Short mmCIF file of C-alpha atoms in Angstrom, two decimals:
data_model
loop_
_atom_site.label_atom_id
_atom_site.label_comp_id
_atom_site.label_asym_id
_atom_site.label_seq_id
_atom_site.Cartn_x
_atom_site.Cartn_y
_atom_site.Cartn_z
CA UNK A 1 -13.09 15.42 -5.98
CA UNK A 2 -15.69 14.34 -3.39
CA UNK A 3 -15.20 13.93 0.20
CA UNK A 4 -13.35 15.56 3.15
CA UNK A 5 -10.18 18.11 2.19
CA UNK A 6 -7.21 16.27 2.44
CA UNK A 7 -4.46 18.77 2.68
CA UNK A 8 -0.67 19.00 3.25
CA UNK A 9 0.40 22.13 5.62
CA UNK A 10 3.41 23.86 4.44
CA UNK A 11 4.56 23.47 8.41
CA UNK A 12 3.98 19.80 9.17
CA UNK A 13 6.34 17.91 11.50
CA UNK A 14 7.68 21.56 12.36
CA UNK A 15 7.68 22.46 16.37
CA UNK A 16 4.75 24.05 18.09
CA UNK A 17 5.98 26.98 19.50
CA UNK A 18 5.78 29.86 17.10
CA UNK A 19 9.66 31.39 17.20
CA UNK A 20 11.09 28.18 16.74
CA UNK A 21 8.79 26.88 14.15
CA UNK A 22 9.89 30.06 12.39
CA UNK A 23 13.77 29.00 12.63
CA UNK A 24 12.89 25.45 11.68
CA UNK A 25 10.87 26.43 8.33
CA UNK A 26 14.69 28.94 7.44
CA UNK A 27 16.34 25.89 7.93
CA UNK A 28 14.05 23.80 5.97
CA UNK A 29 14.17 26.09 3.16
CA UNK A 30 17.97 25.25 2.83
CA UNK A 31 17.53 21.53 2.42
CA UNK A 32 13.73 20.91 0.64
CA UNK A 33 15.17 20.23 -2.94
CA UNK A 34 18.72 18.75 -2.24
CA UNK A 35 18.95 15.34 -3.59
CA UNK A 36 18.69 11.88 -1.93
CA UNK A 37 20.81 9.59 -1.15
CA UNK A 38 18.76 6.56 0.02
CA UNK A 39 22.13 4.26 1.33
CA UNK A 40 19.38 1.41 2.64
CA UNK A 41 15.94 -0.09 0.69
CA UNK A 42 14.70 -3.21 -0.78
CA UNK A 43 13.74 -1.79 -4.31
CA UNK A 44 14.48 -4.52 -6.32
CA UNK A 45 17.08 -4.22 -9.04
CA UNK A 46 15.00 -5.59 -12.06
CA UNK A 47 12.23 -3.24 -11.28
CA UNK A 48 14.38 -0.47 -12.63
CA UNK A 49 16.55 -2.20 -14.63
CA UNK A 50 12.76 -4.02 -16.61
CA UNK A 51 11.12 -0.39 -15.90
CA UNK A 52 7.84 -1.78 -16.46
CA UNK A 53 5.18 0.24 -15.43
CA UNK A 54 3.17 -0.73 -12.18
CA UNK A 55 0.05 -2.48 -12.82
CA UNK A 56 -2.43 -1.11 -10.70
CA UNK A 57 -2.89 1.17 -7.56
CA UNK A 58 -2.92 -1.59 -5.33
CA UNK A 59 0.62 -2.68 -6.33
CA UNK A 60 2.12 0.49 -6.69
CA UNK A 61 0.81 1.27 -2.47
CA UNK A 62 0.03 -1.53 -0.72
CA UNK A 63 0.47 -5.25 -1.84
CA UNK A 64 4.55 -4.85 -1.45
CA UNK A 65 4.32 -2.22 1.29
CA UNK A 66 4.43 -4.09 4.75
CA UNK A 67 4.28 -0.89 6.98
CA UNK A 68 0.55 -0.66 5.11
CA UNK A 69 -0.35 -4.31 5.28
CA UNK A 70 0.42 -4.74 8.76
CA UNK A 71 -2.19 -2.71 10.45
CA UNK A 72 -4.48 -3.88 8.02
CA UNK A 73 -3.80 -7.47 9.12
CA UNK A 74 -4.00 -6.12 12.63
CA UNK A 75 -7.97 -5.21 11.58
CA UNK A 76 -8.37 -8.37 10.65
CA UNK A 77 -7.76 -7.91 6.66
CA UNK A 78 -6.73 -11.22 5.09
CA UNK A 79 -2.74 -10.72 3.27
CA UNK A 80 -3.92 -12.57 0.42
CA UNK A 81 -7.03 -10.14 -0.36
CA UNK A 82 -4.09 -7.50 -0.33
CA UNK A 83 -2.37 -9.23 -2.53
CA UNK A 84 1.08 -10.04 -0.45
CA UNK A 85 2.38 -13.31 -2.41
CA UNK A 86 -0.47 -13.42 -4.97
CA UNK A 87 1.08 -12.72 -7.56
CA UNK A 88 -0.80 -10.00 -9.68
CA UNK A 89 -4.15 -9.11 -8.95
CA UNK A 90 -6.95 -9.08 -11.04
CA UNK A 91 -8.28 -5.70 -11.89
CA UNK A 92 -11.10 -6.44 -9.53
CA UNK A 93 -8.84 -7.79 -7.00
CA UNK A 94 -6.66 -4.51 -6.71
CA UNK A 95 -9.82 -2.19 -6.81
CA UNK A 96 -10.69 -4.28 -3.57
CA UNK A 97 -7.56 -4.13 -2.09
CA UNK A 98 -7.86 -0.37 -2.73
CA UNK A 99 -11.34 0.05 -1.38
CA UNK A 100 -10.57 -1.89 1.91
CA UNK A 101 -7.23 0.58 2.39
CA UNK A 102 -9.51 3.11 1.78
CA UNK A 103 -12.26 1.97 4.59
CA UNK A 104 -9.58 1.84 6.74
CA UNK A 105 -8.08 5.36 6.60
CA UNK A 106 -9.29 6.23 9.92
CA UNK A 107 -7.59 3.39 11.63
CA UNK A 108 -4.38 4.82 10.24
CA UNK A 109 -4.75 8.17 12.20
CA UNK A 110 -1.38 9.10 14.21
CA UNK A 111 0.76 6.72 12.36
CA UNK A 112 3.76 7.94 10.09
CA UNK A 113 2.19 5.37 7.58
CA UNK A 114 -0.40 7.88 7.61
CA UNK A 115 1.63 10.71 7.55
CA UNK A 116 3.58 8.83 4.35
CA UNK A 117 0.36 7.72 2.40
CA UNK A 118 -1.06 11.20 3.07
CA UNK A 119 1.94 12.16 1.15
CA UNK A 120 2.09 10.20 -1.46
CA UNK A 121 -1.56 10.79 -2.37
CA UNK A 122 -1.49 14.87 -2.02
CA UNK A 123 2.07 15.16 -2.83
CA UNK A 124 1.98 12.94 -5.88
CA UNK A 125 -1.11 12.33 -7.32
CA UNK A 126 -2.82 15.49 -6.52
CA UNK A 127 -5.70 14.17 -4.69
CA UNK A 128 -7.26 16.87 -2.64
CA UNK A 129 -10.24 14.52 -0.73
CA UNK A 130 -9.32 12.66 2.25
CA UNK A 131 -9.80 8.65 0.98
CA UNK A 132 -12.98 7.17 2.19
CA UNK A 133 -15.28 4.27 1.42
CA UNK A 134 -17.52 6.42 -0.57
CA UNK A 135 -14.67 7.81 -3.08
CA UNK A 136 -12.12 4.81 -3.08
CA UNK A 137 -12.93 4.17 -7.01
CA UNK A 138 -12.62 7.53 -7.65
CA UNK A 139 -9.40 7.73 -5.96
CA UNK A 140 -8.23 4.35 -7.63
CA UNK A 141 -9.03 5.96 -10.82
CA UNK A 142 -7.02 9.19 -10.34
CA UNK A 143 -3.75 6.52 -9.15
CA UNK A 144 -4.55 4.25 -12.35
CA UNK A 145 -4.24 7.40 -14.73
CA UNK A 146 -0.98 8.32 -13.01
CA UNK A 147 0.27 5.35 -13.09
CA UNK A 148 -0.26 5.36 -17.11
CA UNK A 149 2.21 8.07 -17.54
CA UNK A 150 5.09 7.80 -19.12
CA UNK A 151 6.63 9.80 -16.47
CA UNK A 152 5.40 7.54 -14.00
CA UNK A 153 7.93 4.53 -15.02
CA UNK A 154 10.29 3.29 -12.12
CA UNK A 155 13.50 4.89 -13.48
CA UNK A 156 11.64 8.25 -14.33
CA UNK A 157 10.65 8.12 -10.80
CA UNK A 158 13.45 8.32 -9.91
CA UNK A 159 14.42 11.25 -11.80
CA UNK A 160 11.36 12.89 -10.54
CA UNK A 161 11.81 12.45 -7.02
CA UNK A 162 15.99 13.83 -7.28
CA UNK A 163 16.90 10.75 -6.12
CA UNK A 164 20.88 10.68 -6.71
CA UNK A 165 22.10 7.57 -5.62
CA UNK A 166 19.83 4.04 -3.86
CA UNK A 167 21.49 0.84 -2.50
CA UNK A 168 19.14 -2.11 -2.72
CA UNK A 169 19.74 -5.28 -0.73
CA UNK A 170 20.64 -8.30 -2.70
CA UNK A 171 21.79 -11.94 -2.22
CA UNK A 172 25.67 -13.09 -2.37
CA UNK A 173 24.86 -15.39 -5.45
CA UNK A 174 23.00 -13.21 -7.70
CA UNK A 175 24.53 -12.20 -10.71
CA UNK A 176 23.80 -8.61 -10.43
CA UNK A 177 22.58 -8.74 -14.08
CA UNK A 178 20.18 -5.85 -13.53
CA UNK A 179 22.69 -3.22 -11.82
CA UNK A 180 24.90 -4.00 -14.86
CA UNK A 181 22.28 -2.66 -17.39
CA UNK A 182 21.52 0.04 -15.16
CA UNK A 183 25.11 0.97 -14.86
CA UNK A 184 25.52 0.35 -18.78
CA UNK A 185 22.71 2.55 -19.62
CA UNK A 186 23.97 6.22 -20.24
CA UNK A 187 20.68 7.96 -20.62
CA UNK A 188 19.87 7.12 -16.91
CA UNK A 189 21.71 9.49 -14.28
CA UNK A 190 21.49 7.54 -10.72
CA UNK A 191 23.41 5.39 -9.44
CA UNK A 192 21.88 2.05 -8.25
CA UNK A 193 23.89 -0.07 -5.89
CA UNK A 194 23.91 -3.54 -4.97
CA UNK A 195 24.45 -4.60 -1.28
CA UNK A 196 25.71 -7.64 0.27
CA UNK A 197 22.95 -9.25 2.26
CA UNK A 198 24.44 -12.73 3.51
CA UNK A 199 22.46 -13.06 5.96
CA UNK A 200 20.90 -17.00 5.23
CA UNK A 201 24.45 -17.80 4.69
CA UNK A 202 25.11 -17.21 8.40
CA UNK A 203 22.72 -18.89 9.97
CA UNK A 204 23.16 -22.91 10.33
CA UNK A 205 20.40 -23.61 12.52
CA UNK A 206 17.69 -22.13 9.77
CA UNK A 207 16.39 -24.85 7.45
CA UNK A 208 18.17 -24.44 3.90
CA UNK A 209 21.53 -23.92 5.36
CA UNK A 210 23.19 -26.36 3.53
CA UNK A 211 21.49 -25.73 0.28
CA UNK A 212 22.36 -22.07 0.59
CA UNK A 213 26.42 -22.96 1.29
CA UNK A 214 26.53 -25.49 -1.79
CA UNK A 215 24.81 -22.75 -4.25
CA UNK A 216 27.45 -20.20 -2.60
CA UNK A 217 30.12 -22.87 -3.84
CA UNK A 218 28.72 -23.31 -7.27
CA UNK A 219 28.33 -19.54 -8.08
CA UNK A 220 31.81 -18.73 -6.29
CA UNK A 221 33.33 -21.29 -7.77
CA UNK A 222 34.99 -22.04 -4.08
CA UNK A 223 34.39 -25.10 -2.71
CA UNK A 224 32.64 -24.92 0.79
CA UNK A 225 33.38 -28.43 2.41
CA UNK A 226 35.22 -27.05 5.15
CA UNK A 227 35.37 -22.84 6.96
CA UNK A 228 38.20 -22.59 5.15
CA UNK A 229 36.56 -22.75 2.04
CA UNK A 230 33.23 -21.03 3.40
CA UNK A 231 35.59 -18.07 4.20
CA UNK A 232 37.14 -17.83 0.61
CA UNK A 233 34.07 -18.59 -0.98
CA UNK A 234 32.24 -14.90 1.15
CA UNK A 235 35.31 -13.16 0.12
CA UNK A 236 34.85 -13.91 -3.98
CA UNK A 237 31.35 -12.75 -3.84
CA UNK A 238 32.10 -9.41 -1.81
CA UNK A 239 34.73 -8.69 -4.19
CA UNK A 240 32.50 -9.51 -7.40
CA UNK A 241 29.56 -7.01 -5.51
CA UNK A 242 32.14 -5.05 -5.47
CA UNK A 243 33.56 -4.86 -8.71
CA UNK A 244 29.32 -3.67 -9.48
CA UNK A 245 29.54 -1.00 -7.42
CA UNK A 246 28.38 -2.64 -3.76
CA UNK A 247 29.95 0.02 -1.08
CA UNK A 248 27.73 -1.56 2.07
CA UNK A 249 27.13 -5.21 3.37
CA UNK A 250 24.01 -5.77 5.55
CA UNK A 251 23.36 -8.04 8.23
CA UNK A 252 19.92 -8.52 10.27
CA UNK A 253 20.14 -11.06 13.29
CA UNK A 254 18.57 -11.07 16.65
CA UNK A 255 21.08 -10.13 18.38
CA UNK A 256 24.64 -8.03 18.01
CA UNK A 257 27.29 -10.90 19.87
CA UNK A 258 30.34 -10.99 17.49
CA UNK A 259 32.08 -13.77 20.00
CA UNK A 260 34.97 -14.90 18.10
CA UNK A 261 35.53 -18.98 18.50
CA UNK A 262 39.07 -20.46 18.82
CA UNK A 263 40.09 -21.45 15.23
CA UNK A 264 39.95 -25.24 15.82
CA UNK A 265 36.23 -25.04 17.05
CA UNK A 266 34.72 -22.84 14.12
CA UNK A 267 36.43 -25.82 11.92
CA UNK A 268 34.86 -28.32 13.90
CA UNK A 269 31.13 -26.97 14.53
CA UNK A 270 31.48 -25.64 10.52
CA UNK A 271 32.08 -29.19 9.56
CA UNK A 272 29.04 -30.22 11.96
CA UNK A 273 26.98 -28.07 10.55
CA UNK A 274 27.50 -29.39 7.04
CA UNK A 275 26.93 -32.37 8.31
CA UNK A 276 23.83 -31.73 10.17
CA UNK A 277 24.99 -32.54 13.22
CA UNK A 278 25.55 -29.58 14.92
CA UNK A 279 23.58 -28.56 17.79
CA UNK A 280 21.32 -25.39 18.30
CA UNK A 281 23.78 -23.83 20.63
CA UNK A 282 26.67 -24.87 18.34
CA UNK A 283 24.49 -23.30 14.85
CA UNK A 284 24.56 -19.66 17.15
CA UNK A 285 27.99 -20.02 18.25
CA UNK A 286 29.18 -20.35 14.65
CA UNK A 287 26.22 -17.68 13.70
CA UNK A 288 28.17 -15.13 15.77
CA UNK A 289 31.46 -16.32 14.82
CA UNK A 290 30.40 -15.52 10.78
CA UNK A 291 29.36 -12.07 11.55
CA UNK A 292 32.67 -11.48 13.28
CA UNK A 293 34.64 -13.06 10.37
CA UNK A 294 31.94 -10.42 8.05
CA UNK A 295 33.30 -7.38 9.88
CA UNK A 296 36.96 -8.52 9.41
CA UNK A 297 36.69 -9.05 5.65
CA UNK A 298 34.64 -5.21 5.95
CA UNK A 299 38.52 -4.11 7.63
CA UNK A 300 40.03 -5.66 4.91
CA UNK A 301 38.07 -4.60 1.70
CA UNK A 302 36.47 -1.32 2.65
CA UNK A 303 32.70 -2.33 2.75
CA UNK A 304 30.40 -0.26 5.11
CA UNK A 305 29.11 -3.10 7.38
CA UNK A 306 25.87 -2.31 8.55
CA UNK A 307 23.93 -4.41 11.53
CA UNK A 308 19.91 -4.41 12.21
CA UNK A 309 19.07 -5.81 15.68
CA UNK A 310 16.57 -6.32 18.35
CA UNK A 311 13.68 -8.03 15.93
CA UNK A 312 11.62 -11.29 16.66
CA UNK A 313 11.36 -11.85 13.25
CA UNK A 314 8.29 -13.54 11.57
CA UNK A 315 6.40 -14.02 14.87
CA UNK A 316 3.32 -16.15 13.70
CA UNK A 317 4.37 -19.12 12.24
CA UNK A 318 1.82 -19.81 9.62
CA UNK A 319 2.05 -16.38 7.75
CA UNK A 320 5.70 -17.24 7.51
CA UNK A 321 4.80 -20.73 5.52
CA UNK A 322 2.59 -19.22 3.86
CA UNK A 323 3.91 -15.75 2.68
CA UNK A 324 7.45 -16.09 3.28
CA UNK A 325 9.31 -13.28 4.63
CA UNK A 326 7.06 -10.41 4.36
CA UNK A 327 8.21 -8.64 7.86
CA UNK A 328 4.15 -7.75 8.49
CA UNK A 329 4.86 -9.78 12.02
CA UNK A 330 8.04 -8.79 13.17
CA UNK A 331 8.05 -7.19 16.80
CA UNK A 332 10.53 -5.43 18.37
CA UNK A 333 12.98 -6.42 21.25
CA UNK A 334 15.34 -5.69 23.48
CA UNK A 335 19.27 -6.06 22.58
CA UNK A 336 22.70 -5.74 24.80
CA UNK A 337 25.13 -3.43 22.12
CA UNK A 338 28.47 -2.87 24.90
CA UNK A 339 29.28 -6.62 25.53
CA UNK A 340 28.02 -7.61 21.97
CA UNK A 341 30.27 -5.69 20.17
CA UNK A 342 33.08 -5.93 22.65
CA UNK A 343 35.08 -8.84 20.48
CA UNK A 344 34.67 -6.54 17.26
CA UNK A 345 35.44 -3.17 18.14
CA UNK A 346 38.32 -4.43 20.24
CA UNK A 347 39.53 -6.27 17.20
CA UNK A 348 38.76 -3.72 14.04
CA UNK A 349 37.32 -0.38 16.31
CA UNK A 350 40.12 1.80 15.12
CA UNK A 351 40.03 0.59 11.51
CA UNK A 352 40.64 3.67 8.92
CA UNK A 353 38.94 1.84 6.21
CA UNK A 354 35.61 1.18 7.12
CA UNK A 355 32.80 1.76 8.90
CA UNK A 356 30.15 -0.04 11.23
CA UNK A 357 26.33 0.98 11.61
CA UNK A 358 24.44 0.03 13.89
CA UNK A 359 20.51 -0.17 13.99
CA UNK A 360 18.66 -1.83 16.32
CA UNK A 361 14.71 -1.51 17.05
CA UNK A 362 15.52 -0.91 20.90
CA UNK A 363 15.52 2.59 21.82
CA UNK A 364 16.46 2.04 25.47
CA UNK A 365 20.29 1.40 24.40
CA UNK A 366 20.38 4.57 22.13
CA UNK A 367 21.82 7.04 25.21
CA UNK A 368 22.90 4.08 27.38
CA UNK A 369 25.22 2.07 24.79
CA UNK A 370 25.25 2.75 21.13
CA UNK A 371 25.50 6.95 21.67
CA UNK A 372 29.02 6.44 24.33
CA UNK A 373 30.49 3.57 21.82
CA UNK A 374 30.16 5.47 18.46
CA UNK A 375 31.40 9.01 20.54
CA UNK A 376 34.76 6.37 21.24
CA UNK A 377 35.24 3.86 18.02
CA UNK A 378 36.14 6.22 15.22
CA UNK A 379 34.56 3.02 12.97
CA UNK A 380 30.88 3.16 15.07
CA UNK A 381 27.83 5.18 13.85
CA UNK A 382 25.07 5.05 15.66
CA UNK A 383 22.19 3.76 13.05
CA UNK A 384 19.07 6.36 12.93
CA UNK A 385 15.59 4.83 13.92
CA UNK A 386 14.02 2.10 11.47
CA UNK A 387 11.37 0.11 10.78
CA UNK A 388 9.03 0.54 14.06
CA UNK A 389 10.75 3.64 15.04
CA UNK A 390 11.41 5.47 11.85
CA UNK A 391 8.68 8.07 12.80
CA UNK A 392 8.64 11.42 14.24
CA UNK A 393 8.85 10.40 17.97
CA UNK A 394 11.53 8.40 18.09
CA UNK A 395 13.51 10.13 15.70
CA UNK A 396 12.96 13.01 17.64
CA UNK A 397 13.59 10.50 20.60
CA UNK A 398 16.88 9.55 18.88
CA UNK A 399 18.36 12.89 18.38
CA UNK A 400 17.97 14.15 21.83
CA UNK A 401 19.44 10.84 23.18
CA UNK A 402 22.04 10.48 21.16
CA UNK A 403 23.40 13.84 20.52
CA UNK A 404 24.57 14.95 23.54
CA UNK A 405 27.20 12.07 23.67
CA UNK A 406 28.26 10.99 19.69
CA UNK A 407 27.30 14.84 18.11
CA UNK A 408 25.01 14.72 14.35
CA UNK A 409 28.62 13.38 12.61
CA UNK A 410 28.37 9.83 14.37
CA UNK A 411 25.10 8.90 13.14
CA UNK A 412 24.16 7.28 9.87
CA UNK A 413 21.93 9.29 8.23
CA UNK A 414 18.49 8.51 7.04
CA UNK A 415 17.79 5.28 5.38
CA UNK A 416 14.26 4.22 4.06
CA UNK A 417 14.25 0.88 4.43
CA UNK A 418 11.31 0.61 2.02
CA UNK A 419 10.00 -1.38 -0.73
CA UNK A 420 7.50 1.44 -2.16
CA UNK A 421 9.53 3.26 -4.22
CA UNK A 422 6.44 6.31 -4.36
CA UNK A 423 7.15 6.48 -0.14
CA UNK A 424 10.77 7.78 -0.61
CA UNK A 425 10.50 11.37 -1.23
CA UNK A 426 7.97 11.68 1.93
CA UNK A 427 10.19 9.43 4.42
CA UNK A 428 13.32 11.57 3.26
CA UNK A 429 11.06 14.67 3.65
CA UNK A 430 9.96 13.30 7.08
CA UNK A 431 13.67 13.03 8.16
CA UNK A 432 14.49 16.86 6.51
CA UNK A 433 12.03 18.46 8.38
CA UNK A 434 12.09 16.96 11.90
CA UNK A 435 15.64 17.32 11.61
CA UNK A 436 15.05 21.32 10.78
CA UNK A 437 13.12 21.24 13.87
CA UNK A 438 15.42 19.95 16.66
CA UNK A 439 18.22 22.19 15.15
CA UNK A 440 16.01 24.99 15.51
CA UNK A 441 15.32 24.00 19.33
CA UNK A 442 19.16 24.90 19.67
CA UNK A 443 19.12 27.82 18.19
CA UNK A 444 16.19 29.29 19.73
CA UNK A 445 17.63 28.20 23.61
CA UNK A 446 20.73 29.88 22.04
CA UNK A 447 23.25 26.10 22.04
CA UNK A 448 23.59 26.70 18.43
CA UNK A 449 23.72 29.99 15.85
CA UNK A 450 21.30 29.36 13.22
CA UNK A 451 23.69 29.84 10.24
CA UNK A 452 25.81 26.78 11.74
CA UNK A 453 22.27 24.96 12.46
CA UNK A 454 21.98 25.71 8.28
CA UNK A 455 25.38 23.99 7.81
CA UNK A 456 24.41 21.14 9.87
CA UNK A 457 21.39 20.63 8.49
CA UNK A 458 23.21 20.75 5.17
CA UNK A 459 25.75 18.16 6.54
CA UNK A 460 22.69 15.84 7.45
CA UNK A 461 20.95 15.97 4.48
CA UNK A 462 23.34 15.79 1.33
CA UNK A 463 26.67 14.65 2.99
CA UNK A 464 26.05 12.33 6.36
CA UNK A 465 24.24 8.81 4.44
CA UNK A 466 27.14 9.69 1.52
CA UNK A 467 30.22 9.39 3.29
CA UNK A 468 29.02 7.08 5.78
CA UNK A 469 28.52 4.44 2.86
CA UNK A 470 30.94 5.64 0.99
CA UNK A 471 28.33 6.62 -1.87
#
């Protein structure tokens, strides 16, 4: 294979200093092949449930990969030569969109999505040269005769990667057709789990509102003229998710207010907003009010409520008309978590039947806020970094902040929060062995003994994501 060795070192991610790095790859050792449990991702149901194999390269690593498209975009690389909302590409189209990734490489030095693809393409499809302009077809050739293996399906992926359980993210009115023939299919071990994603359901002031809350009142068979309704209507569809096996709901705003309106004014501003009359400050008011009423149906019928904060979602207008939702231009920002979550935690915060995660893409309230209110509120975990942080800084940002004040028990957990399914494996891996390394920092400034550190890192791995979604 021409070009540059591309290889991965047995000690990647693993701390510097020799002693330590010695503890961390013990530790390591304990947790390589344990199996995932992936609580969080937007693999889409039907890909499994169809198990069709992927097309091309280009599909399987970059088109519906928005960590990889981003910085492309950021190079100035058109989306639609990549092939985000295309449809499929040509077989000339994806060798392009291959070739350009491949020009590129350099400008993804020091990234994790360099660390990931790096991964993927030593790790999975034995390529041993470092991806260049001069070998992309040659590369592209080696992907294309992987991706012909039988063995190479979605649902044997799966298999092959140990993946135990995965929770994609779903809409309230789908008909979870796909995780029924998953679930119905005997010769195919993991479990595949819907989650509750309401999220355009609870937000008045986006366009679509309306037409959202009457196809919530056809599927539910609930009508939705009034909150009343709109509240009996959300709790038909959690319980039908969860009659298929949903254990999680999921819930991305910009911010994490749960203000709880008197019960006359969510009546009136609901009825506004049906209307179209409601005003912008009115549409948030209600907004916060509906994630509020979300958490107290989560008290009530068990599901893990999860919450993603501090994103400026789509922030150039014309990719969002013309792509849709494709997150290549969110950006981070900053989020208040104490007052926020005041209404909820006072109300539901010593629950015994379910739990609250919280994520949010601002690490300045990690120590501050979200570490001192999961080490009170036995429902709080503190989510672990995502999207822009899930990398090894910040997660090893995240343990040292957090730690100290909520322990490893009050966390979440890795989650992917991925739509390539072939980036799994290495993102869990990621999370394995940088969590292998700041136990072994303990142990080595003798905080921790090593065989507890193994127990931990045990806990972390195969236990933490499970019981904190009840998988």
């Amino acid at each position: 294979m021409t070009g540059a060795p591309l290889n991965l070192h047995p000690d990647r991610l693993f701390p510097a200093e020799v002693s330590t790095r010695a503890v961390a790859r013990r530790l390591y050792e304990t947790v390589a092949g344990l199996p995932i449990v992936s609580p969080h991702t937007h693999i889409p149901a039907r890909l499994l449930a169809e198990n069709e194999p992927f097309r091309d390269p280009a599909s399987l690593l970059i088109t519906h990969d928005h960590y990889v498209t981003r910085l492309l975009h950021g190079h100035g690389v058109s989306l639609a030569d990549l092939g985000v909302g295309a449809g499929p590409l040509s077989v000339g189209a994806s060798l392009e969109a291959f070739r350009t990734l491949c020009r590129h490489w350099d400008d993804y030095a020091g990234t994790p999505v360099r660390y990931w693809l790096e991964g993927q393409f030593a790790g999975l499809f034995g390529i041993t040269a470092r991806p260049s302009a001069a070998n992309a077809e040659e590369l592209y050739e080696r992907i294309a005769d992987w991706i012909a293996l039988e063995s190479s399906r979605p649902r044997a992926m799966l298999t092959q990667f140990g993946i135990e359980a995965l929770a994609t993210t779903d809409d309230p009115c789908d008909d979870l057709r796909h995780h029924k023939q998953l679930a119905d299919d005997p010769s195919f071990t993991p479990k595949v789990l819907p989650t509750f994603r309401p999220d355009p359901y609870l937000e008045p002031v986006r366009p679509g509102w309306n037409e959202h809350i009457d196809r919530l009142a056809e599927v539910s068979g609930v009508a939705c003229d009034d909150w009343a309704g709109w509240v009996a209507a959300m709790e038909n569809r959690r319980t039908y998710f969860r009659r298929h096996g949903a254990v999680s709901s999921d819930h991305r705003h910009r911010d994490l207010r749960t203000d709880m309106l008197p019960a006359g004014e969510a009546v009136r501003i609901y009825a506004a907003a049906r209307r179209s009359e409601a005003s912008p400050e009115e549409c948030v008011a209600l907004r916060r009010h509906m994630v509020a009423e979300m958490a107290r149906m989560s008290a009530d019928d068990g599901l893990t409520m999860t919450m993603h904060a501090g994103m400026f979602r789509n922030h150039h207008i014309s990719t969002l008309q013309r792509y849709g939702q494709v997150g290549t231009a969110d950006v981070p920002v900053s989020v208040e978590v104490t007052k926020a979550l005041r209404p909820v935690l006072n109300a539901f915060g010593m629950s015994t039947y379910f739990n609250l995660v919280v994520f949010t893409a601002d690490e300045s309230v990690w120590a501050r806020e979200l570490a001192p209110l999961a080490g009170y509120y036995p429902i709080l975990y503190a989510g672990e970094p995502w999207w822009y942080l899930d990398s090894p800084d910040p997660i090893w940002r995240f343990r040292k902040a957090v730690t100290e004040t909520a322990g490893f028990s009050k966390t979440s957990g890795f989650i992917d929060d991925t739509r390539s399914l072939c980036s799994i494996p290495v993102r869990q891996d990621m999370s394995r062995r940088l969590a292998c390394g700041y136990l072994a920092e303990l142990v080595v400034e003798h905080r921790l003994d090593e065989d507890e550190a193994a127990l931990i890192a045990r806990r972390h791995v195969a236990e933490q994501a499970r019981n904190v979604f009840k998988m």
